Amino acid sequence: MATAQQPWSPGWAGLTTPSEAGAGQEAPAAGPGLPAPGPEGDPAAVAAGSPGAHSGMTTRELQEYWRGEKGDRKPVRLIFDIASARIEEGTPCRFVMYQVVVIQTGSYDSTKAVLERRYSDFEALQRGLLRAFPEEMEDVAFPGKRLLGNLAPALIAARSRALAEYLRQLAALRGVRRSRELLDFLTRPELREAFGCLRAGQYARALGALGRAGPLQARLTAHRPAAAAPALCAALLCLRELERPLEAFAAGERALARLRDGHRYLEPLLDAMVRLAGALGRDCAPLQRRLEDCQLRRPGPRGLTLKELAVREYLD
């Protein structure tokens, strides 16, 4: 029986339709089974008392361990660029749309996400970050607004360079890099589009939007993996409706790996996975046992289905 590649892992193309192939929607994933270093991979931080499997090592042993780790893997980081800019006809006036390229580097891949944002989107990001990180943002330069000449080619080119540098400065700040504000700026428009298409039954379009935002969201939420589970569940639903059950099951497995007991998505996801496993002729007994355990811990009427839960996301 053919097997499906894991969604949002290197080489997986399940979130692209034939017309979208080659649109630059690569799919990064963190390597399984690797021990997590301390803050920013600092062995001294680990030695200072971080609990875990290596807490019994001496400082020298820890330093040697992390030197070996760093020899095998590079730290994941984000590189930003403004690839192009174009003038759009809007209401009530014209505006500039900037194409932002996010390159995600690491040991396992060096992939990119491409998204488009207006200057007003950058302004909203700056306001949110100033509220959340006033001290960290003191030295971050943000290109100001001009009353006249905003559509002049020279100004657009200069602002493109300044916005790219602004994003690079944000990526250098650990707290900002992991913040809800930056995550929403980079992924929320595409995720809202994806879940809107899911509600409308436009499953292929939803997959296209998920393919643009999902891999980047998963990478940015590695420190809180459950945050990417709704998007993976949406991918499962779309792939199931498009009669691609192997890929749907792979998306579900990826989502299950991110969820802990008690999460609102766990029980409906397990129910959907039991049904998919049965349709694929796979052993569904482990999934069924886990589902029954969840149901025993939550007495009362049956909860929402996976689709009923997913269509409620991003309604604001």
mmCIF file of C-alpha atoms in Angstrom:
data_model
loop_
_atom_site.group_PDB
_atom_site.id
_atom_site.type_symbol
_atom_site.label_atom_id
_atom_site.label_comp_id
_atom_site.label_asym_id
_atom_site.label_seq_id
_atom_site.Cartn_x
_atom_site.Cartn_y
_atom_site.Cartn_z
ATOM 1 C CA MET A 1 0.000 0.000 0.000
ATOM 2 C CA ALA A 2 1.333 3.448 -0.855
ATOM 3 C CA THR A 3 2.311 5.686 2.011
ATOM 4 C CA ALA A 4 1.886 9.425 2.281
ATOM 5 C CA GLN A 5 4.643 11.819 3.242
ATOM 6 C CA GLN A 6 4.193 13.641 6.516
ATOM 7 C CA PRO A 7 2.440 16.996 6.051
ATOM 8 C CA TRP A 8 4.726 19.999 6.351
ATOM 9 C CA SER A 9 7.835 17.853 6.368
ATOM 10 C CA PRO A 10 10.638 18.289 3.801
ATOM 11 C CA GLY A 11 9.507 17.186 0.364
ATOM 12 C CA TRP A 12 5.784 16.950 1.198
ATOM 13 C CA ALA A 13 3.571 18.513 -1.471
ATOM 14 C CA GLY A 14 0.180 17.521 -0.102
ATOM 15 C CA LEU A 15 -1.017 21.076 0.534
ATOM 16 C CA THR A 16 -0.640 22.170 -3.073
ATOM 17 C CA THR A 17 -3.073 21.641 -5.862
ATOM 18 C CA PRO A 18 -1.799 20.908 -9.389
ATOM 19 C CA SER A 19 -2.251 24.557 -10.355
ATOM 20 C CA GLU A 20 -0.300 25.685 -7.295
ATOM 21 C CA ALA A 21 2.683 23.387 -7.701
ATOM 22 C CA GLY A 22 5.950 25.265 -7.776
ATOM 23 C CA ALA A 23 4.502 28.301 -6.025
ATOM 24 C CA GLY A 24 7.251 28.239 -3.427
ATOM 25 C CA GLN A 25 5.219 26.583 -0.688
ATOM 26 C CA GLU A 26 7.842 24.381 0.818
ATOM 27 C CA ALA A 27 7.259 22.556 4.044
ATOM 28 C CA PRO A 28 9.756 22.597 6.873
ATOM 29 C CA ALA A 29 9.621 20.428 9.937
ATOM 30 C CA ALA A 30 11.679 20.001 13.024
ATOM 31 C CA GLY A 31 13.640 16.789 13.279
ATOM 32 C CA PRO A 32 12.036 14.144 15.504
ATOM 33 C CA GLY A 33 13.759 12.752 18.544
ATOM 34 C CA LEU A 34 16.385 15.446 19.001
ATOM 35 C CA PRO A 35 16.962 16.661 22.576
ATOM 36 C CA ALA A 36 16.077 20.310 23.052
ATOM 37 C CA PRO A 37 18.877 22.632 24.157
ATOM 38 C CA GLY A 38 18.397 25.401 26.672
ATOM 39 C CA PRO A 39 17.699 29.004 25.727
ATOM 40 C CA GLU A 40 19.261 29.662 22.342
ATOM 41 C CA GLY A 41 21.182 26.374 22.601
ATOM 42 C CA ASP A 42 23.431 27.690 25.374
ATOM 43 C CA PRO A 43 25.140 24.824 27.227
ATOM 44 C CA ALA A 44 25.788 27.085 30.213
ATOM 45 C CA ALA A 45 22.066 27.702 30.529
ATOM 46 C CA VAL A 46 21.476 23.968 30.570
ATOM 47 C CA ALA A 47 24.201 23.456 33.142
ATOM 48 C CA ALA A 48 22.663 26.180 35.321
ATOM 49 C CA GLY A 49 19.839 23.883 36.316
ATOM 50 C CA SER A 50 17.502 23.115 33.405
ATOM 51 C CA PRO A 51 15.729 19.822 34.244
ATOM 52 C CA GLY A 52 15.815 16.961 31.810
ATOM 53 C CA ALA A 53 17.572 13.840 30.714
ATOM 54 C CA HIS A 54 21.007 15.498 30.934
ATOM 55 C CA SER A 55 20.694 16.984 34.433
ATOM 56 C CA GLY A 56 23.146 14.436 35.858
ATOM 57 C CA MET A 57 26.002 15.549 33.592
ATOM 58 C CA THR A 58 28.879 17.721 34.767
ATOM 59 C CA THR A 59 29.355 21.130 33.169
ATOM 60 C CA ARG A 60 32.241 19.818 31.053
ATOM 61 C CA GLU A 61 30.163 16.823 29.910
ATOM 62 C CA LEU A 62 27.309 19.130 28.967
ATOM 63 C CA GLN A 63 29.622 21.428 27.022
ATOM 64 C CA GLU A 64 31.087 18.474 25.133
ATOM 65 C CA TYR A 65 27.582 17.125 24.479
ATOM 66 C CA TRP A 66 26.340 20.394 23.007
ATOM 67 C CA ARG A 67 29.488 20.851 20.947
ATOM 68 C CA GLY A 68 28.714 17.494 19.384
ATOM 69 C CA GLU A 69 25.095 18.490 18.879
ATOM 70 C CA LYS A 70 26.049 21.755 17.204
ATOM 71 C CA GLY A 71 28.365 19.870 14.900
ATOM 72 C CA ASP A 72 25.378 17.889 13.635
ATOM 73 C CA ARG A 73 22.739 20.604 13.496
ATOM 74 C CA LYS A 74 22.568 24.331 12.898
ATOM 75 C CA PRO A 75 20.272 26.600 14.906
ATOM 76 C CA VAL A 76 16.991 27.415 13.225
ATOM 77 C CA ARG A 77 16.687 31.074 12.363
ATOM 78 C CA LEU A 78 14.609 33.365 10.182
ATOM 79 C CA ILE A 79 15.972 35.563 7.405
ATOM 80 C CA PHE A 80 13.700 38.277 5.992
ATOM 81 C CA ASP A 81 13.761 40.104 2.681
ATOM 82 C CA ILE A 82 11.379 42.301 0.683
ATOM 83 C CA ALA A 83 11.536 40.710 -2.760
ATOM 84 C CA SER A 84 9.313 43.178 -4.605
ATOM 85 C CA ALA A 85 6.638 45.832 -4.217
ATOM 86 C CA ARG A 86 3.706 46.819 -6.365
ATOM 87 C CA ILE A 87 1.032 49.518 -6.350
ATOM 88 C CA GLU A 88 -2.534 48.305 -5.821
ATOM 89 C CA GLU A 89 -5.788 50.142 -6.524
ATOM 90 C CA GLY A 90 -7.649 50.286 -3.234
ATOM 91 C CA THR A 91 -10.537 52.089 -1.608
ATOM 92 C CA PRO A 92 -10.383 55.035 -1.211
ATOM 93 C CA CYS A 93 -6.820 55.346 -2.506
ATOM 94 C CA ARG A 94 -3.930 53.397 -3.923
ATOM 95 C CA PHE A 95 -1.437 51.594 -1.694
ATOM 96 C CA VAL A 96 1.781 49.587 -1.944
ATOM 97 C CA MET A 97 1.831 45.823 -1.410
ATOM 98 C CA TYR A 98 5.180 44.427 -0.295
ATOM 99 C CA GLN A 99 6.188 40.826 -0.995
ATOM 100 C CA VAL A 100 7.934 39.453 2.099
ATOM 101 C CA VAL A 101 10.163 36.402 1.772
ATOM 102 C CA VAL A 102 10.900 34.477 4.960
ATOM 103 C CA ILE A 103 13.759 32.013 4.690
ATOM 104 C CA GLN A 104 13.875 29.426 7.457
ATOM 105 C CA THR A 105 17.333 27.951 7.893
ATOM 106 C CA GLY A 106 18.317 24.876 9.863
ATOM 107 C CA SER A 107 19.941 21.479 9.696
ATOM 108 C CA TYR A 108 17.161 19.744 7.817
ATOM 109 C CA ASP A 109 16.118 22.304 5.262
ATOM 110 C CA SER A 110 16.448 25.854 4.067
ATOM 111 C CA THR A 111 12.982 26.717 2.871
ATOM 112 C CA LYS A 112 11.029 29.887 2.340
ATOM 113 C CA ALA A 113 7.576 31.310 2.769
ATOM 114 C CA VAL A 114 6.270 34.125 0.564
ATOM 115 C CA LEU A 115 3.575 36.496 1.805
ATOM 116 C CA GLU A 116 2.266 39.949 0.966
ATOM 117 C CA ARG A 117 1.645 42.781 3.421
ATOM 118 C CA ARG A 118 0.721 46.475 3.241
ATOM 119 C CA TYR A 119 2.559 49.235 5.073
ATOM 120 C CA SER A 120 -0.475 49.492 7.378
ATOM 121 C CA ASP A 121 0.100 45.838 8.371
ATOM 122 C CA PHE A 122 3.661 46.717 9.397
ATOM 123 C CA GLU A 123 2.329 49.707 11.353
ATOM 124 C CA ALA A 124 -0.114 47.473 13.244
ATOM 125 C CA LEU A 125 2.730 45.054 14.039
ATOM 126 C CA GLN A 126 4.874 47.912 15.339
ATOM 127 C CA ARG A 127 2.088 49.227 17.592
ATOM 128 C CA GLY A 128 1.473 45.772 19.050
ATOM 129 C CA LEU A 129 5.153 45.139 19.712
ATOM 130 C CA LEU A 130 5.615 48.538 21.349
ATOM 131 C CA ARG A 131 2.821 47.657 23.778
ATOM 132 C CA ALA A 132 4.116 44.162 24.483
ATOM 133 C CA PHE A 133 7.883 44.801 24.437
ATOM 134 C CA PRO A 134 8.493 48.506 25.169
ATOM 135 C CA GLU A 135 12.091 48.067 26.358
ATOM 136 C CA GLU A 136 13.170 45.573 23.686
ATOM 137 C CA MET A 137 11.745 47.786 20.929
ATOM 138 C CA GLU A 138 13.528 50.972 22.022
ATOM 139 C CA ASP A 139 16.370 50.583 19.541
ATOM 140 C CA VAL A 140 14.395 49.025 16.668
ATOM 141 C CA ALA A 141 14.068 51.475 13.776
ATOM 142 C CA PHE A 142 10.696 51.614 12.028
ATOM 143 C CA PRO A 143 10.307 53.563 8.754
ATOM 144 C CA GLY A 144 7.897 56.435 9.355
ATOM 145 C CA LYS A 145 4.916 57.495 7.276
ATOM 146 C CA ARG A 146 5.049 60.345 4.775
ATOM 147 C CA LEU A 147 2.105 62.480 3.774
ATOM 148 C CA LEU A 148 3.236 62.942 0.169
ATOM 149 C CA GLY A 149 5.206 60.920 -2.345
ATOM 150 C CA ASN A 150 4.456 57.493 -0.883
ATOM 151 C CA LEU A 151 4.044 55.998 -4.363
ATOM 152 C CA ALA A 152 7.261 57.387 -5.817
ATOM 153 C CA PRO A 153 9.511 54.556 -7.040
ATOM 154 C CA ALA A 154 12.521 55.841 -5.094
ATOM 155 C CA LEU A 155 10.554 55.976 -1.840
ATOM 156 C CA ILE A 156 9.065 52.503 -2.393
ATOM 157 C CA ALA A 157 12.554 51.088 -2.957
ATOM 158 C CA ALA A 158 13.935 52.824 0.133
ATOM 159 C CA ARG A 159 11.004 51.748 2.275
ATOM 160 C CA SER A 160 11.347 48.147 1.052
ATOM 161 C CA ARG A 161 14.936 48.094 2.275
ATOM 162 C CA ALA A 162 13.962 49.710 5.572
ATOM 163 C CA LEU A 163 11.099 47.264 6.198
ATOM 164 C CA ALA A 164 13.353 44.298 5.466
ATOM 165 C CA GLU A 165 15.890 45.627 7.961
ATOM 166 C CA TYR A 166 13.094 46.196 10.493
ATOM 167 C CA LEU A 167 12.042 42.542 10.246
ATOM 168 C CA ARG A 168 15.640 41.413 10.597
ATOM 169 C CA GLN A 169 15.965 43.429 13.805
ATOM 170 C CA LEU A 170 12.793 41.801 15.143
ATOM 171 C CA ALA A 171 14.114 38.322 14.353
ATOM 172 C CA ALA A 172 17.225 39.084 16.416
ATOM 173 C CA LEU A 173 15.108 39.618 19.569
ATOM 174 C CA ARG A 174 14.247 36.234 21.092
ATOM 175 C CA GLY A 175 11.090 37.344 22.880
ATOM 176 C CA VAL A 176 9.792 39.220 19.852
ATOM 177 C CA ARG A 177 10.669 36.343 17.543
ATOM 178 C CA ARG A 178 8.412 34.061 19.610
ATOM 179 C CA SER A 179 5.664 36.625 20.178
ATOM 180 C CA ARG A 180 2.008 36.327 19.265
ATOM 181 C CA GLU A 181 2.265 39.704 17.514
ATOM 182 C CA LEU A 182 4.931 38.586 15.038
ATOM 183 C CA LEU A 183 3.278 35.193 14.541
ATOM 184 C CA ASP A 184 -0.048 36.857 13.675
ATOM 185 C CA PHE A 185 1.663 39.264 11.281
ATOM 186 C CA LEU A 186 3.347 36.403 9.434
ATOM 187 C CA THR A 187 0.511 33.856 9.347
ATOM 188 C CA ARG A 188 -2.895 35.181 10.403
ATOM 189 C CA PRO A 189 -4.121 36.602 7.032
ATOM 190 C CA GLU A 190 -3.431 33.325 5.232
ATOM 191 C CA LEU A 191 -4.913 31.236 8.047
ATOM 192 C CA ARG A 192 -8.061 33.378 8.095
ATOM 193 C CA GLU A 193 -8.339 32.834 4.340
ATOM 194 C CA ALA A 194 -7.825 29.086 4.746
ATOM 195 C CA PHE A 195 -10.462 28.639 7.432
ATOM 196 C CA GLY A 196 -12.860 30.890 5.519
ATOM 197 C CA CYS A 197 -12.448 28.666 2.455
ATOM 198 C CA LEU A 198 -12.975 25.604 4.635
ATOM 199 C CA ARG A 199 -16.272 27.028 5.908
ATOM 200 C CA ALA A 200 -17.305 27.746 2.310
ATOM 201 C CA GLY A 201 -16.436 24.234 1.124
ATOM 202 C CA GLN A 202 -13.577 25.524 -1.073
ATOM 203 C CA TYR A 203 -11.181 22.817 0.015
ATOM 204 C CA ALA A 204 -8.512 23.173 -2.677
ATOM 205 C CA ARG A 205 -8.217 26.913 -2.031
ATOM 206 C CA ALA A 206 -8.059 26.271 1.689
ATOM 207 C CA LEU A 207 -5.153 23.861 1.151
ATOM 208 C CA GLY A 208 -3.314 26.483 -0.879
ATOM 209 C CA ALA A 209 -3.589 29.040 1.932
ATOM 210 C CA LEU A 210 -2.614 26.439 4.537
ATOM 211 C CA GLY A 211 0.416 25.551 2.453
ATOM 212 C CA ARG A 212 1.555 29.178 2.558
ATOM 213 C CA ALA A 213 1.069 29.705 6.292
ATOM 214 C CA GLY A 214 1.110 26.269 7.921
ATOM 215 C CA PRO A 215 4.816 25.403 7.628
ATOM 216 C CA LEU A 216 5.854 28.845 8.875
ATOM 217 C CA GLN A 217 3.381 28.692 11.755
ATOM 218 C CA ALA A 218 4.637 25.242 12.756
ATOM 219 C CA ARG A 219 8.238 26.458 12.760
ATOM 220 C CA LEU A 220 7.476 29.579 14.780
ATOM 221 C CA THR A 221 5.495 27.647 17.410
ATOM 222 C CA ALA A 222 8.002 24.865 18.047
ATOM 223 C CA HIS A 223 8.096 25.976 21.693
ATOM 224 C CA ARG A 224 4.293 25.513 21.990
ATOM 225 C CA PRO A 225 3.458 22.839 19.418
ATOM 226 C CA ALA A 226 -0.307 22.661 20.046
ATOM 227 C CA ALA A 227 -0.682 26.098 18.423
ATOM 228 C CA ALA A 228 -0.252 24.562 14.958
ATOM 229 C CA ALA A 229 -2.728 21.717 15.551
ATOM 230 C CA PRO A 230 -5.860 23.559 14.267
ATOM 231 C CA ALA A 231 -4.210 24.213 10.900
ATOM 232 C CA LEU A 232 -3.162 20.564 10.613
ATOM 233 C CA CYS A 233 -6.703 19.489 11.490
ATOM 234 C CA ALA A 234 -8.018 21.828 8.800
ATOM 235 C CA ALA A 235 -5.628 20.166 6.339
ATOM 236 C CA LEU A 236 -6.982 16.753 7.379
ATOM 237 C CA LEU A 237 -10.561 17.901 6.746
ATOM 238 C CA CYS A 238 -9.740 19.369 3.329
ATOM 239 C CA LEU A 239 -7.747 16.355 2.206
ATOM 240 C CA ARG A 240 -10.491 14.007 3.395
ATOM 241 C CA GLU A 241 -13.112 15.940 1.435
ATOM 242 C CA LEU A 242 -10.876 15.879 -1.638
ATOM 243 C CA GLU A 243 -10.630 12.067 -1.296
ATOM 244 C CA ARG A 244 -6.947 12.034 -0.383
ATOM 245 C CA PRO A 245 -7.220 9.836 2.732
ATOM 246 C CA LEU A 246 -3.557 8.868 3.039
ATOM 247 C CA GLU A 247 -2.503 12.504 3.182
ATOM 248 C CA ALA A 248 -5.407 13.289 5.503
ATOM 249 C CA PHE A 249 -4.278 10.546 7.880
ATOM 250 C CA ALA A 250 -0.695 11.855 7.791
ATOM 251 C CA ALA A 251 -1.942 15.352 8.668
ATOM 252 C CA GLY A 252 -3.880 13.869 11.577
ATOM 253 C CA GLU A 253 -0.837 11.995 12.861
ATOM 254 C CA ARG A 254 1.132 15.222 12.787
ATOM 255 C CA ALA A 255 -1.608 17.007 14.728
ATOM 256 C CA LEU A 256 -1.887 14.211 17.316
ATOM 257 C CA ALA A 257 1.830 14.446 18.007
ATOM 258 C CA ARG A 258 1.290 18.074 19.040
ATOM 259 C CA LEU A 259 -1.660 17.565 21.394
ATOM 260 C CA ARG A 260 -1.766 16.604 25.045
ATOM 261 C CA ASP A 261 -4.632 15.122 27.027
ATOM 262 C CA GLY A 262 -7.367 17.636 27.716
ATOM 263 C CA HIS A 263 -6.846 19.745 24.603
ATOM 264 C CA ARG A 264 -10.147 20.697 22.966
ATOM 265 C CA TYR A 265 -9.033 19.278 19.595
ATOM 266 C CA LEU A 266 -7.861 15.902 20.888
ATOM 267 C CA GLU A 267 -11.144 13.987 21.178
ATOM 268 C CA PRO A 268 -12.699 15.130 17.868
ATOM 269 C CA LEU A 269 -9.378 14.521 16.122
ATOM 270 C CA LEU A 270 -9.146 10.989 17.520
ATOM 271 C CA ASP A 271 -12.711 10.312 16.357
ATOM 272 C CA ALA A 272 -11.827 11.481 12.839
ATOM 273 C CA MET A 273 -8.636 9.417 12.850
ATOM 274 C CA VAL A 274 -10.474 6.242 13.926
ATOM 275 C CA ARG A 275 -12.800 6.678 10.950
ATOM 276 C CA LEU A 276 -9.930 7.348 8.564
ATOM 277 C CA ALA A 277 -7.984 4.335 9.841
ATOM 278 C CA GLY A 278 -11.011 2.121 9.255
ATOM 279 C CA ALA A 279 -11.467 3.460 5.718
ATOM 280 C CA LEU A 280 -7.772 2.819 4.983
ATOM 281 C CA GLY A 281 -7.867 -0.692 6.443
ATOM 282 C CA ARG A 282 -5.428 0.165 9.228
ATOM 283 C CA ASP A 283 -5.415 -1.038 12.803
ATOM 284 C CA CYS A 284 -7.516 1.532 14.628
ATOM 285 C CA ALA A 285 -7.487 -0.187 18.038
ATOM 286 C CA PRO A 286 -4.834 2.115 19.641
ATOM 287 C CA LEU A 287 -6.678 5.203 18.416
ATOM 288 C CA GLN A 288 -9.992 3.760 19.612
ATOM 289 C CA ARG A 289 -8.588 3.062 23.083
ATOM 290 C CA ARG A 290 -7.231 6.570 23.390
ATOM 291 C CA LEU A 291 -10.550 8.004 22.229
ATOM 292 C CA GLU A 292 -12.426 5.949 24.835
ATOM 293 C CA ASP A 293 -10.040 7.174 27.537
ATOM 294 C CA CYS A 294 -10.796 10.773 26.526
ATOM 295 C CA GLN A 295 -14.530 10.102 26.602
ATOM 296 C CA LEU A 296 -14.323 8.554 30.080
ATOM 297 C CA ARG A 297 -12.563 11.640 31.390
ATOM 298 C CA ARG A 298 -15.255 13.890 29.893
ATOM 299 C CA PRO A 299 -18.655 12.541 30.965
ATOM 300 C CA GLY A 300 -21.742 14.036 29.408
ATOM 301 C CA PRO A 301 -23.112 14.545 25.901
ATOM 302 C CA ARG A 302 -20.937 14.084 22.855
ATOM 303 C CA GLY A 303 -18.846 17.126 21.970
ATOM 304 C CA LEU A 304 -18.314 18.881 18.653
ATOM 305 C CA THR A 305 -17.015 17.035 15.606
ATOM 306 C CA LEU A 306 -13.640 18.029 14.198
ATOM 307 C CA LYS A 307 -15.248 19.993 11.381
ATOM 308 C CA GLU A 308 -17.681 21.771 13.724
ATOM 309 C CA LEU A 309 -14.721 22.823 15.837
ATOM 310 C CA ALA A 310 -12.497 23.881 12.941
ATOM 311 C CA VAL A 311 -15.058 26.095 11.199
ATOM 312 C CA ARG A 312 -15.224 28.247 14.337
ATOM 313 C CA GLU A 313 -11.584 29.268 14.048
ATOM 314 C CA TYR A 314 -10.606 32.742 12.793
ATOM 315 C CA LEU A 315 -14.156 34.109 12.757
ATOM 316 C CA ASP A 316 -13.075 37.514 14.065
#
